[in-house]
Amino acid sequence: MTTVSSVAAPRRGRRLLLAGTALVTITPIVSHSFGRATYGLLLPAMEDTLGLNHAQTGLGGTVIYGAYLLGVIVVALLARRCEPITILRGGVAIVGLGLVWMSTVHGLPALMAGLFLTGGAGAGIWITSPGIVSAGVAPERRGVVIGLLTASVGLGTFVVGMSTTAVRHRAGDDLLWRPVWLAEAVVTSAILVGLVLLARPERTERVSAGGFSLDRLRSVPSWKRVTAAYAMFAAVGAGFSPFLVRALQNDGQLSKAGAASVFATMSLLAIPGAPLLGWLSDRWGRKPVMVFVLTTAGTGTAVVALGHGAVAVVGTFLFGAVWSSYPTLVATYVRDHTEARGFSEAFSTMTIFYGAAALSAPFLTGWLADTTGHFRTPFVGLSVVCLCGAVLMAGLPAQPHR
């Protein structure tokens, strides 16, 4: 006889599974909204209060991606030995410590240390979360599901941007930034507790142990072309995003509050954009959507570089509507050709090239801005790099649709 308790138990199990999956889906907020985007949002205030120039804060962006590169290498080595959920929890915990540290910094060395923690640990989140949430998902739905990860980044960044503006307005202080980092640390701690208590994905199949190699990545069709375009994407994002708010203020002639609001609204556009573009890639294939994203983002970057006022805002929205979708599309492409831990290993190996390409972009962007007195020159250069990535992906052989 079926009892009430025997029926309720599976229902509770399904609810716990859904809750755990939902928590994993929002973890990129920790790695990307808190660990990366917040730095660009707060950078103008941190420059003013800590007495830093663009080259110095650009060095901070370089540290983020340098640490991310190191983190990716660590994840690549751990992928064969550890469950993805274990790596994910560790990444969230370390980012949380970094956010607390960021709320206390008073100089450039301390700033670099905090960004090293938040940037490096983010690799443990982004490299593992797509594989976890897409486990058991049919190939024709992966784009949408993994797109939700990026949507969470847009939501998180929008909330951070609008909340920062509101708190500054209430405090009457346009340069307030320490409480933002601290509030993010509290939210990160809550997410970590939830992951420990509720996120219980099925154990993955173990793979043979061994040192780092390109074997898993080589199993992905056209891996060299896809990896090269992903590296170009990394350089553009690393150089453009940290300085966007400052560029909107200096070159775009927007106020501090106006630039912060544009930044937040740009993030809001990523919420429907990532799942929509993921869905389109499920229907039309990954290639045409990836080309579209890089072309649109490159155009938006150029418009921000050459325009001001409302024109620069339009360019920002063009960039924001599509840009955060590209990592999702690349991750989905890799996931189409790998399984379980194989995905973490292949994607982390690809992301090593991503991190290497991103290393010098923030410093060079800041140095060029200091040298020329504006962001037009470095931003135009980044636009060209982005469009070159689009051309590269346009030559990707058509893949059989699943």
Short mmCIF file of C-alpha atoms in Angstrom, two decimals:
data_model
loop_
_atom_site.label_atom_id
_atom_site.label_comp_id
_atom_site.label_asym_id
_atom_site.label_seq_id
_atom_site.Cartn_x
_atom_site.Cartn_y
_atom_site.Cartn_z
CA MET A 1 0.00 0.00 0.00
CA THR A 2 1.24 3.49 -0.85
CA THR A 3 1.32 5.67 2.24
CA VAL A 4 1.21 9.43 2.51
CA SER A 5 4.78 9.47 3.80
CA SER A 6 6.03 7.36 0.88
CA VAL A 7 4.48 9.80 -1.59
CA ALA A 8 5.64 12.87 0.31
CA ALA A 9 9.26 11.70 0.44
CA PRO A 10 9.83 11.85 -3.35
CA ARG A 11 8.09 15.21 -3.44
CA ARG A 12 10.41 16.56 -0.76
CA GLY A 13 13.34 15.14 -2.70
CA ARG A 14 12.23 16.91 -5.87
CA ARG A 15 11.78 20.18 -4.01
CA LEU A 16 15.25 19.89 -2.52
CA LEU A 17 16.66 19.09 -5.97
CA LEU A 18 14.98 22.15 -7.46
CA ALA A 19 16.16 24.36 -4.60
CA GLY A 20 19.71 23.11 -4.96
CA THR A 21 19.67 23.61 -8.73
CA ALA A 22 18.29 27.13 -8.29
CA LEU A 23 21.14 27.97 -5.91
CA VAL A 24 23.73 26.66 -8.37
CA THR A 25 22.09 28.76 -11.10
CA ILE A 26 22.62 31.99 -9.15
CA THR A 27 26.23 31.29 -8.13
CA PRO A 28 27.62 33.24 -11.14
CA ILE A 29 26.25 36.31 -9.35
CA VAL A 30 29.05 35.70 -6.83
CA SER A 31 31.81 35.20 -9.40
CA HIS A 32 30.79 37.76 -12.02
CA SER A 33 28.45 40.34 -10.46
CA PHE A 34 30.26 40.54 -7.11
CA GLY A 35 33.75 39.39 -8.04
CA ARG A 36 34.11 41.34 -11.30
CA ALA A 37 31.36 43.78 -12.26
CA THR A 38 31.26 45.50 -8.88
CA TYR A 39 34.86 46.60 -9.31
CA GLY A 40 33.99 48.46 -12.52
CA LEU A 41 30.95 50.03 -10.85
CA LEU A 42 32.88 51.22 -7.79
CA LEU A 43 36.14 52.00 -9.61
CA PRO A 44 35.56 55.78 -9.99
CA ALA A 45 34.83 56.18 -6.27
CA MET A 46 37.76 53.97 -5.32
CA GLU A 47 40.09 55.98 -7.58
CA ASP A 48 38.99 59.22 -5.96
CA THR A 49 39.14 58.06 -2.34
CA LEU A 50 42.30 55.94 -2.61
CA GLY A 51 44.15 58.40 -4.88
CA LEU A 52 44.68 55.98 -7.77
CA ASN A 53 45.03 56.70 -11.48
CA HIS A 54 43.60 54.74 -14.43
CA ALA A 55 46.77 52.71 -14.97
CA GLN A 56 46.80 51.61 -11.34
CA THR A 57 43.15 50.59 -11.29
CA GLY A 58 43.70 48.96 -14.67
CA LEU A 59 46.42 46.91 -12.99
CA GLY A 60 43.67 45.79 -10.61
CA GLY A 61 41.73 44.43 -13.57
CA THR A 62 44.85 42.64 -14.73
CA VAL A 63 45.17 41.05 -11.29
CA ILE A 64 41.56 39.83 -11.51
CA TYR A 65 42.22 38.02 -14.76
CA GLY A 66 45.69 36.87 -13.74
CA ALA A 67 44.19 35.29 -10.64
CA TYR A 68 41.38 33.88 -12.76
CA LEU A 69 43.95 32.27 -15.03
CA LEU A 70 45.63 30.68 -12.02
CA GLY A 71 42.23 29.59 -10.71
CA VAL A 72 41.34 27.99 -14.03
CA ILE A 73 44.58 25.98 -13.98
CA VAL A 74 43.77 24.78 -10.47
CA VAL A 75 40.25 23.78 -11.54
CA ALA A 76 41.64 21.95 -14.57
CA LEU A 77 43.88 19.91 -12.28
CA LEU A 78 41.13 19.27 -9.72
CA ALA A 79 38.46 18.36 -12.29
CA ARG A 80 39.62 14.74 -12.52
CA ARG A 81 39.80 14.29 -8.75
CA CYS A 82 36.93 16.29 -7.23
CA GLU A 83 33.20 16.52 -7.67
CA PRO A 84 32.17 19.74 -9.49
CA ILE A 85 29.91 20.74 -6.58
CA THR A 86 32.89 20.56 -4.20
CA ILE A 87 34.92 22.90 -6.41
CA LEU A 88 31.91 25.20 -6.73
CA ARG A 89 31.43 25.50 -2.95
CA GLY A 90 35.12 26.20 -2.45
CA GLY A 91 35.00 28.98 -5.04
CA VAL A 92 32.01 30.63 -3.38
CA ALA A 93 33.70 30.48 0.04
CA ILE A 94 36.92 32.11 -1.17
CA VAL A 95 35.10 34.86 -3.08
CA GLY A 96 33.20 35.61 0.14
CA LEU A 97 36.48 36.09 2.02
CA GLY A 98 37.74 38.32 -0.77
CA LEU A 99 34.64 40.52 -0.61
CA VAL A 100 35.12 41.05 3.13
CA TRP A 101 38.74 42.01 2.44
CA MET A 102 37.70 44.45 -0.30
CA SER A 103 35.57 46.37 2.19
CA THR A 104 38.68 47.11 4.28
CA VAL A 105 41.35 48.12 1.72
CA HIS A 106 43.21 51.42 2.08
CA GLY A 107 45.89 51.23 -0.60
CA LEU A 108 46.97 49.65 -3.87
CA PRO A 109 48.68 46.52 -2.42
CA ALA A 110 45.62 45.62 -0.31
CA LEU A 111 43.36 46.28 -3.32
CA MET A 112 45.43 43.88 -5.43
CA ALA A 113 45.21 41.18 -2.74
CA GLY A 114 41.42 41.44 -2.52
CA LEU A 115 40.97 41.35 -6.29
CA PHE A 116 43.27 38.33 -6.46
CA LEU A 117 40.94 36.43 -4.12
CA THR A 118 37.68 37.40 -5.80
CA GLY A 119 39.05 36.99 -9.31
CA GLY A 120 40.82 33.69 -8.82
CA ALA A 121 38.07 31.92 -6.93
CA GLY A 122 35.51 32.90 -9.54
CA ALA A 123 36.99 30.23 -11.81
CA GLY A 124 35.77 27.53 -9.46
CA ILE A 125 32.22 28.83 -9.91
CA TRP A 126 31.95 29.54 -13.61
CA ILE A 127 33.86 26.46 -14.79
CA THR A 128 31.68 24.02 -12.83
CA SER A 129 28.19 25.54 -12.72
CA PRO A 130 27.25 25.00 -16.41
CA GLY A 131 28.03 21.29 -16.16
CA ILE A 132 26.05 20.93 -12.94
CA VAL A 133 22.86 22.68 -14.07
CA SER A 134 22.88 21.01 -17.51
CA ALA A 135 23.23 17.47 -16.18
CA GLY A 136 20.43 15.38 -17.67
CA VAL A 137 19.27 18.22 -19.94
CA ALA A 138 18.57 17.36 -23.58
CA PRO A 139 21.01 18.97 -26.08
CA GLU A 140 18.23 21.01 -27.68
CA ARG A 141 17.55 22.72 -24.33
CA ARG A 142 21.08 23.31 -23.08
CA GLY A 143 21.34 26.81 -24.53
CA VAL A 144 18.36 28.01 -22.53
CA VAL A 145 19.39 26.28 -19.31
CA ILE A 146 22.99 27.49 -19.36
CA GLY A 147 21.72 30.89 -20.47
CA LEU A 148 19.97 31.18 -17.11
CA LEU A 149 23.40 31.28 -15.48
CA THR A 150 24.25 34.43 -17.41
CA ALA A 151 20.80 35.83 -16.74
CA SER A 152 21.54 35.57 -13.03
CA VAL A 153 24.68 37.65 -13.58
CA GLY A 154 22.63 40.35 -15.27
CA LEU A 155 20.09 40.32 -12.44
CA GLY A 156 22.79 40.46 -9.78
CA THR A 157 24.67 43.28 -11.46
CA PHE A 158 21.46 45.27 -11.97
CA VAL A 159 20.53 44.92 -8.30
CA VAL A 160 24.04 45.90 -7.20
CA GLY A 161 24.04 48.94 -9.48
CA MET A 162 20.62 50.23 -8.45
CA SER A 163 21.21 49.47 -4.77
CA THR A 164 24.52 51.32 -4.84
CA THR A 165 22.86 54.38 -6.35
CA ALA A 166 20.04 54.25 -3.77
CA VAL A 167 22.38 53.83 -0.80
CA ARG A 168 24.62 56.66 -1.98
CA HIS A 169 21.62 58.93 -2.43
CA ARG A 170 20.33 58.14 1.05
CA ALA A 171 23.76 58.62 2.61
CA GLY A 172 24.40 61.78 0.60
CA ASP A 173 27.76 60.37 -0.45
CA ASP A 174 28.51 59.73 -4.15
CA LEU A 175 31.84 58.14 -3.21
CA LEU A 176 30.46 55.47 -0.87
CA TRP A 177 31.79 52.02 -1.74
CA ARG A 178 32.92 49.96 1.29
CA PRO A 179 29.40 48.95 2.45
CA VAL A 180 28.68 47.58 -1.03
CA TRP A 181 31.48 45.02 -0.78
CA LEU A 182 30.40 44.07 2.74
CA ALA A 183 26.76 43.58 1.75
CA GLU A 184 27.86 41.32 -1.09
CA ALA A 185 29.89 39.25 1.37
CA VAL A 186 26.77 38.68 3.47
CA VAL A 187 24.76 37.54 0.44
CA THR A 188 27.60 35.25 -0.64
CA SER A 189 27.67 33.64 2.82
CA ALA A 190 23.95 32.93 2.59
CA ILE A 191 24.38 31.31 -0.83
CA LEU A 192 27.24 29.15 0.49
CA VAL A 193 25.12 27.90 3.38
CA GLY A 194 22.35 27.01 0.95
CA LEU A 195 24.78 25.13 -1.31
CA VAL A 196 26.03 23.06 1.60
CA LEU A 197 22.55 22.22 2.86
CA LEU A 198 20.54 21.87 -0.34
CA ALA A 199 22.74 21.33 -3.42
CA ARG A 200 23.14 17.55 -3.75
CA PRO A 201 23.72 16.72 -7.43
CA GLU A 202 24.34 13.13 -8.45
CA ARG A 203 27.94 12.00 -8.29
CA THR A 204 29.76 12.21 -11.60
CA GLU A 205 31.69 9.43 -13.27
CA ARG A 206 35.34 9.48 -12.33
CA VAL A 207 37.91 9.83 -15.07
CA SER A 208 41.44 8.54 -15.13
CA ALA A 209 43.89 10.57 -13.10
CA GLY A 210 46.80 12.33 -14.70
CA GLY A 211 48.44 15.65 -15.25
CA PHE A 212 47.16 18.60 -17.19
CA SER A 213 46.73 18.03 -20.92
CA LEU A 214 44.84 19.30 -23.95
CA ASP A 215 43.23 15.93 -24.64
CA ARG A 216 39.73 16.85 -23.46
CA LEU A 217 39.75 20.17 -25.27
CA ARG A 218 40.99 18.56 -28.48
CA SER A 219 37.85 16.42 -28.50
CA VAL A 220 35.79 19.60 -29.14
CA PRO A 221 35.37 20.22 -32.91
CA SER A 222 37.30 23.24 -34.23
CA TRP A 223 38.67 23.82 -30.75
CA LYS A 224 41.50 26.08 -31.94
CA ARG A 225 39.14 28.50 -33.71
CA VAL A 226 36.63 28.53 -30.86
CA THR A 227 39.36 29.02 -28.27
CA ALA A 228 40.99 31.87 -30.23
CA ALA A 229 37.67 33.74 -30.54
CA TYR A 230 36.99 33.16 -26.84
CA ALA A 231 40.41 34.64 -26.04
CA MET A 232 39.59 37.72 -28.14
CA PHE A 233 36.32 38.04 -26.28
CA ALA A 234 38.25 37.90 -23.01
CA ALA A 235 40.58 40.73 -24.00
CA VAL A 236 37.66 42.97 -24.98
CA GLY A 237 35.64 42.28 -21.85
CA ALA A 238 38.67 42.72 -19.58
CA GLY A 239 39.58 46.06 -21.14
CA PHE A 240 36.12 47.53 -21.67
CA SER A 241 34.00 46.56 -18.66
CA PRO A 242 36.14 47.88 -15.76
CA PHE A 243 36.36 51.36 -17.32
CA LEU A 244 32.86 51.66 -18.75
CA VAL A 245 31.40 53.75 -15.90
CA ARG A 246 34.44 56.05 -15.87
CA ALA A 247 34.31 56.42 -19.66
CA LEU A 248 30.61 57.30 -19.55
CA GLN A 249 31.44 60.02 -17.02
CA ASN A 250 34.58 61.41 -18.66
CA ASP A 251 33.90 60.97 -22.38
CA GLY A 252 30.17 60.37 -22.42
CA GLN A 253 29.47 63.43 -20.26
CA LEU A 254 27.14 61.57 -17.88
CA SER A 255 26.88 62.29 -14.16
CA LYS A 256 28.07 59.77 -11.55
CA ALA A 257 24.49 58.72 -10.80
CA GLY A 258 23.60 58.66 -14.49
CA ALA A 259 26.57 56.48 -15.39
CA ALA A 260 25.79 54.07 -12.53
CA SER A 261 22.16 53.84 -13.65
CA VAL A 262 23.18 53.13 -17.25
CA PHE A 263 25.54 50.42 -15.98
CA ALA A 264 22.70 48.85 -13.98
CA THR A 265 20.25 49.04 -16.89
CA MET A 266 22.82 47.47 -19.20
CA SER A 267 22.98 44.55 -16.79
CA LEU A 268 19.20 44.32 -16.75
CA LEU A 269 19.23 43.74 -20.51
CA ALA A 270 21.32 40.60 -20.01
CA ILE A 271 18.54 38.93 -18.01
CA PRO A 272 16.28 38.13 -21.00
CA GLY A 273 19.16 38.34 -23.47
CA ALA A 274 21.16 35.31 -22.34
CA PRO A 275 18.30 32.77 -22.23
CA LEU A 276 16.85 34.16 -25.47
CA LEU A 277 20.14 33.89 -27.34
CA GLY A 278 20.69 30.47 -25.81
CA TRP A 279 17.26 29.41 -27.05
CA LEU A 280 18.04 30.75 -30.51
CA SER A 281 21.28 28.77 -30.53
CA ASP A 282 19.27 25.66 -29.67
CA ARG A 283 17.08 26.31 -32.71
CA TRP A 284 19.54 27.76 -35.25
CA GLY A 285 22.86 26.35 -34.07
CA ARG A 286 25.64 27.85 -31.98
CA LYS A 287 27.68 29.37 -34.83
CA PRO A 288 25.32 32.05 -36.23
CA VAL A 289 24.35 33.26 -32.77
CA MET A 290 27.97 33.53 -31.63
CA VAL A 291 28.82 35.56 -34.75
CA PHE A 292 25.82 37.83 -34.11
CA VAL A 293 26.83 38.41 -30.47
CA LEU A 294 30.42 39.34 -31.26
CA THR A 295 29.39 41.61 -34.15
CA THR A 296 26.79 43.44 -32.07
CA ALA A 297 29.10 43.81 -29.07
CA GLY A 298 31.92 45.12 -31.27
CA THR A 299 29.57 47.67 -32.78
CA GLY A 300 28.37 48.75 -29.33
CA THR A 301 31.95 49.21 -28.13
CA ALA A 302 32.72 51.46 -31.09
CA VAL A 303 29.58 53.55 -30.49
CA VAL A 304 30.56 54.07 -26.83
CA ALA A 305 34.07 55.05 -27.94
CA LEU A 306 32.99 57.61 -30.51
CA GLY A 307 29.72 58.93 -29.09
CA HIS A 308 28.65 60.89 -26.05
CA GLY A 309 25.43 61.48 -24.16
CA ALA A 310 22.49 59.50 -25.50
CA VAL A 311 24.60 57.98 -28.30
CA ALA A 312 27.06 56.49 -25.80
CA VAL A 313 24.13 55.14 -23.80
CA VAL A 314 22.76 53.39 -26.89
CA GLY A 315 26.18 51.83 -27.51
CA THR A 316 26.30 50.65 -23.90
CA PHE A 317 22.91 48.99 -24.25
CA LEU A 318 23.92 47.30 -27.51
CA PHE A 319 26.97 45.89 -25.76
CA GLY A 320 25.10 44.87 -22.62
CA ALA A 321 22.20 43.18 -24.38
CA VAL A 322 24.44 40.53 -25.94
CA TRP A 323 27.88 40.56 -24.39
CA SER A 324 27.34 38.41 -21.32
CA SER A 325 25.71 35.76 -23.51
CA TYR A 326 28.94 34.81 -25.25
CA PRO A 327 30.49 32.76 -22.42
CA THR A 328 27.17 30.94 -22.18
CA LEU A 329 27.24 30.09 -25.88
CA VAL A 330 30.84 28.88 -25.71
CA ALA A 331 30.10 26.80 -22.62
CA THR A 332 27.07 25.28 -24.34
CA TYR A 333 29.14 24.50 -27.44
CA VAL A 334 31.72 22.70 -25.31
CA ARG A 335 29.01 20.92 -23.32
CA ASP A 336 27.51 19.63 -26.58
CA HIS A 337 30.67 17.59 -27.08
CA THR A 338 31.64 16.57 -23.53
CA GLU A 339 30.11 14.94 -20.49
CA ALA A 340 30.17 15.53 -16.72
CA ARG A 341 33.74 16.01 -15.48
CA GLY A 342 34.95 16.03 -19.06
CA PHE A 343 33.17 19.36 -19.49
CA SER A 344 34.88 20.92 -16.47
CA GLU A 345 38.26 19.76 -17.72
CA ALA A 346 37.76 20.83 -21.35
CA PHE A 347 36.16 24.18 -20.51
CA SER A 348 38.75 25.01 -17.86
CA THR A 349 41.53 24.25 -20.34
CA MET A 350 39.91 26.55 -22.90
CA THR A 351 39.52 29.21 -20.24
CA ILE A 352 43.25 29.15 -19.54
CA PHE A 353 43.67 30.81 -22.94
CA TYR A 354 40.83 33.18 -21.99
CA GLY A 355 42.65 34.23 -18.84
CA ALA A 356 45.96 34.67 -20.62
CA ALA A 357 44.39 36.93 -23.24
CA ALA A 358 42.68 39.04 -20.58
CA LEU A 359 45.81 39.67 -18.53
CA SER A 360 47.19 42.79 -20.20
CA ALA A 361 43.97 44.36 -21.51
CA PRO A 362 42.89 46.28 -18.36
CA PHE A 363 46.33 47.79 -17.75
CA LEU A 364 46.81 48.72 -21.42
CA THR A 365 43.34 50.27 -21.58
CA GLY A 366 44.00 52.35 -18.47
CA TRP A 367 47.49 53.34 -19.63
CA LEU A 368 46.21 54.45 -23.04
CA ALA A 369 43.42 56.44 -21.37
CA ASP A 370 45.97 58.19 -19.12
CA THR A 371 48.26 58.85 -22.10
CA THR A 372 45.61 60.17 -24.50
CA GLY A 373 43.31 61.74 -21.91
CA HIS A 374 40.28 59.77 -23.08
CA PHE A 375 38.98 56.24 -23.66
CA ARG A 376 38.25 56.60 -27.38
CA THR A 377 41.51 55.12 -28.63
CA PRO A 378 41.59 51.99 -26.43
CA PHE A 379 37.87 51.35 -26.90
CA VAL A 380 38.13 51.57 -30.70
CA GLY A 381 41.00 49.08 -30.54
CA LEU A 382 38.89 46.71 -28.44
CA SER A 383 36.04 47.02 -30.95
CA VAL A 384 38.36 45.91 -33.74
CA VAL A 385 39.47 42.88 -31.70
CA CYS A 386 35.84 41.94 -31.08
CA LEU A 387 34.94 42.16 -34.75
CA CYS A 388 37.98 40.03 -35.62
CA GLY A 389 36.58 37.39 -33.29
CA ALA A 390 33.29 37.52 -35.19
CA VAL A 391 35.12 36.95 -38.47
CA LEU A 392 36.95 34.01 -36.94
CA MET A 393 33.73 32.39 -35.77
CA ALA A 394 32.10 33.00 -39.15
CA GLY A 395 34.56 30.46 -40.53
CA LEU A 396 33.47 27.79 -38.05
CA PRO A 397 32.20 24.72 -39.93
CA ALA A 398 28.48 24.15 -39.54
CA GLN A 399 27.78 21.55 -36.85
CA PRO A 400 25.07 18.91 -37.23
CA HIS A 401 21.99 20.04 -35.35
CA ARG A 402 20.98 17.74 -32.53
#
